[in-house]
Amino acid sequence: MRSDNNTQIKLDPQRIPQHVAIIMDGNGRWAKKRLLPRIAGHKQGMDNVRTITRAASALGIKVLTLYAFSTENWKRPKDEVSYIMSLPVTFFNNFVPELIEQNVRVMIMGDLTALPESTRSACARAIADTAHCDGMILNFALNYGGRDELRRAVQQLAQEAEDGKRQARDIKDTDIDAALMTAPLGKLADPDLLIRTSGEERISNFLLWQIAYSELVFTDRLWPDFSADDLRSACADYASRDRRFGAVK
Ligand code: V07
C-alpha cells in the first residue's frame, strides 16, 4: 500500500502501530530547493510536527517519538544550532495550548543538561503543562544518541554490580529496558514502526536497542512535506506486514 492518495482506504484499527518513531530528515534540502536558508526548513519542519502530531493522535497511535536533535548535530554551523535550540521555545509558545486541547502529553528523552537554559525551561514547561494529559504521548528525542543512551545504561548497571546491588550474570533484557531513556514508556518503549523521511536508509544512532523488531519504512518525502496522508500510507504498509518476532507462524 504505497499509493500517495489513500485517505479513503480503511486502516484496520487492530493493526495501527502503537508506537511510531520518526527520523525527521530533509529540512535543509526542503529549504535549498526553494533557495531559502536552512533555518527556514527547520521552521517549516517544526510546523509539520504540529500536523503530524494531530494526524497520529487521530489515527489512534499511542506514542509518537520524534528525533529532533542528535548528539552529532552540534557539528552544524553555530547559527543553525542556536536557531534549532530556539525551536522548543517557539513550539511551547505556539502549540502547547493546542496539545492540551488534544490531550497530548509531551515527554523528552536525551541529555538536556548540555542545552541552553531557555531551551531547557521551555522543555520543562511543556512537560509540566501536559503532565495531566492521558492521550497520545509526544516524545521528543533531543540531544539524544542511541550509543550515548546504551553507554549510560551500561555504566549504571556496572555501578550497581560494583556496589553489590546486583549480580552481573543475572542482568536480564528487562533490566536493560529499565536503564534506558525509554523506560518511562513502559510496555510501549519499543517502536512498532520506524519511519525515516528524505530518502536516506540508515538509523543514524537513533533508537538502537528498542528497534530490534521494529518495521522500517523509508520514504523520499522531505520532512516538511511529509503529510497526514503519508503517515497513513506508512501505517497501511505496516499493517500489511507479517510480524513474527523471530518465530514461525
Ligand atoms: C526541532 C523541528 C522539527 C524538524 C527537525 C529539527 C528541528 C519541535 C521541538 C520541540 C522540542 C521539545 C519540546 C517541544 C518542541 C524541537 C528541536 C528541533 C531541538 F518540548 N521541533 N523541534 N526541538 N525541529
Short mmCIF file of N, CA and C in Angstrom, two decimals, residues 65 71 107-112 139-153 156 176-186 189 207 209-210:
data_model
loop_
_atom_site.label_atom_id
_atom_site.label_comp_id
_atom_site.label_asym_id
_atom_site.label_seq_id
_atom_site.Cartn_x
_atom_site.Cartn_y
_atom_site.Cartn_z
N THR A 65 7.36 9.20 18.76
CA THR A 65 8.71 9.64 19.14
C THR A 65 9.35 10.33 17.95
N THR A 71 22.99 13.82 19.12
CA THR A 71 24.25 14.18 19.79
C THR A 71 25.30 14.62 18.77
N MET A 107 6.76 14.33 26.35
CA MET A 107 7.88 13.75 27.10
C MET A 107 9.15 14.02 26.28
N ILE A 108 10.28 14.02 26.94
CA ILE A 108 11.54 14.29 26.24
C ILE A 108 12.60 13.33 26.73
N MET A 109 13.35 12.77 25.81
CA MET A 109 14.48 11.94 26.23
C MET A 109 15.77 12.46 25.58
N GLY A 110 16.85 12.35 26.30
CA GLY A 110 18.13 12.86 25.82
C GLY A 110 18.82 13.61 26.95
N ASP A 111 20.04 14.05 26.66
CA ASP A 111 20.82 14.76 27.68
C ASP A 111 20.50 16.25 27.60
N LEU A 112 19.59 16.71 28.46
CA LEU A 112 19.16 18.10 28.41
C LEU A 112 20.14 19.04 29.11
N ASN A 139 6.79 12.26 22.23
CA ASN A 139 8.08 12.05 22.89
C ASN A 139 9.20 12.57 22.01
N PHE A 140 9.83 13.68 22.41
CA PHE A 140 10.93 14.24 21.62
C PHE A 140 12.26 13.64 22.04
N ALA A 141 13.06 13.22 21.07
CA ALA A 141 14.45 12.82 21.33
C ALA A 141 15.30 14.05 21.02
N LEU A 142 15.90 14.59 22.06
CA LEU A 142 16.58 15.89 21.96
C LEU A 142 17.97 15.75 22.58
N ASN A 143 18.98 16.09 21.83
CA ASN A 143 20.36 15.79 22.23
C ASN A 143 20.44 14.33 22.67
N TYR A 144 19.87 13.49 21.84
CA TYR A 144 19.80 12.06 22.08
C TYR A 144 20.72 11.33 21.11
N GLY A 145 21.36 10.27 21.58
CA GLY A 145 22.12 9.35 20.73
C GLY A 145 21.92 7.95 21.27
N GLY A 146 21.70 6.98 20.39
CA GLY A 146 21.47 5.60 20.81
C GLY A 146 22.66 5.02 21.56
N ARG A 147 23.87 5.31 21.11
CA ARG A 147 25.06 4.78 21.79
C ARG A 147 25.27 5.47 23.13
N ASP A 148 24.99 6.77 23.17
CA ASP A 148 25.09 7.52 24.42
C ASP A 148 24.14 6.92 25.46
N GLU A 149 22.91 6.61 25.01
CA GLU A 149 21.91 6.01 25.89
C GLU A 149 22.38 4.64 26.40
N LEU A 150 22.93 3.82 25.48
CA LEU A 150 23.38 2.48 25.87
C LEU A 150 24.59 2.55 26.80
N ARG A 151 25.52 3.49 26.53
CA ARG A 151 26.69 3.63 27.40
C ARG A 151 26.27 4.01 28.82
N ARG A 152 25.30 4.93 28.92
CA ARG A 152 24.80 5.32 30.25
C ARG A 152 24.15 4.13 30.97
N ALA A 153 23.40 3.33 30.22
CA ALA A 153 22.74 2.17 30.82
C ALA A 153 23.77 1.17 31.32
N GLN A 156 25.39 2.47 34.46
CA GLN A 156 24.50 2.35 35.62
C GLN A 156 24.46 0.91 36.13
N ILE A 176 17.92 -4.05 31.28
CA ILE A 176 18.45 -3.09 30.30
C ILE A 176 17.34 -2.13 29.89
N ASP A 177 16.15 -2.67 29.59
CA ASP A 177 14.97 -1.81 29.28
C ASP A 177 14.81 -0.72 30.34
N ALA A 178 14.93 -1.14 31.60
CA ALA A 178 14.67 -0.22 32.72
C ALA A 178 15.74 0.84 32.86
N ALA A 179 16.94 0.59 32.29
CA ALA A 179 18.04 1.54 32.41
C ALA A 179 18.10 2.50 31.21
N LEU A 180 17.23 2.31 30.23
CA LEU A 180 17.24 3.16 29.03
C LEU A 180 16.31 4.37 29.20
N MET A 181 16.49 5.36 28.33
CA MET A 181 15.72 6.60 28.43
C MET A 181 14.25 6.41 28.07
N THR A 182 13.92 5.27 27.44
CA THR A 182 12.53 4.98 27.08
C THR A 182 11.79 4.25 28.22
N ALA A 183 12.47 4.01 29.34
CA ALA A 183 11.85 3.27 30.45
C ALA A 183 10.50 3.86 30.89
N PRO A 184 10.34 5.21 30.92
CA PRO A 184 9.03 5.74 31.34
C PRO A 184 7.87 5.33 30.43
N LEU A 185 8.18 4.87 29.21
CA LEU A 185 7.11 4.44 28.29
C LEU A 185 6.62 3.03 28.60
N GLY A 186 7.32 2.34 29.49
CA GLY A 186 6.89 1.01 29.92
C GLY A 186 6.75 0.04 28.75
N ALA A 189 7.71 1.04 25.09
CA ALA A 189 9.06 1.59 24.85
C ALA A 189 9.60 1.28 23.45
N LEU A 207 17.24 5.27 18.10
CA LEU A 207 17.00 4.14 18.99
C LEU A 207 17.73 2.91 18.45
N TRP A 209 18.69 -0.33 20.69
CA TRP A 209 18.15 -1.50 21.40
C TRP A 209 16.66 -1.67 21.10
N GLN A 210 15.93 -0.56 21.09
CA GLN A 210 14.46 -0.58 21.01
C GLN A 210 13.93 -0.96 19.63
#
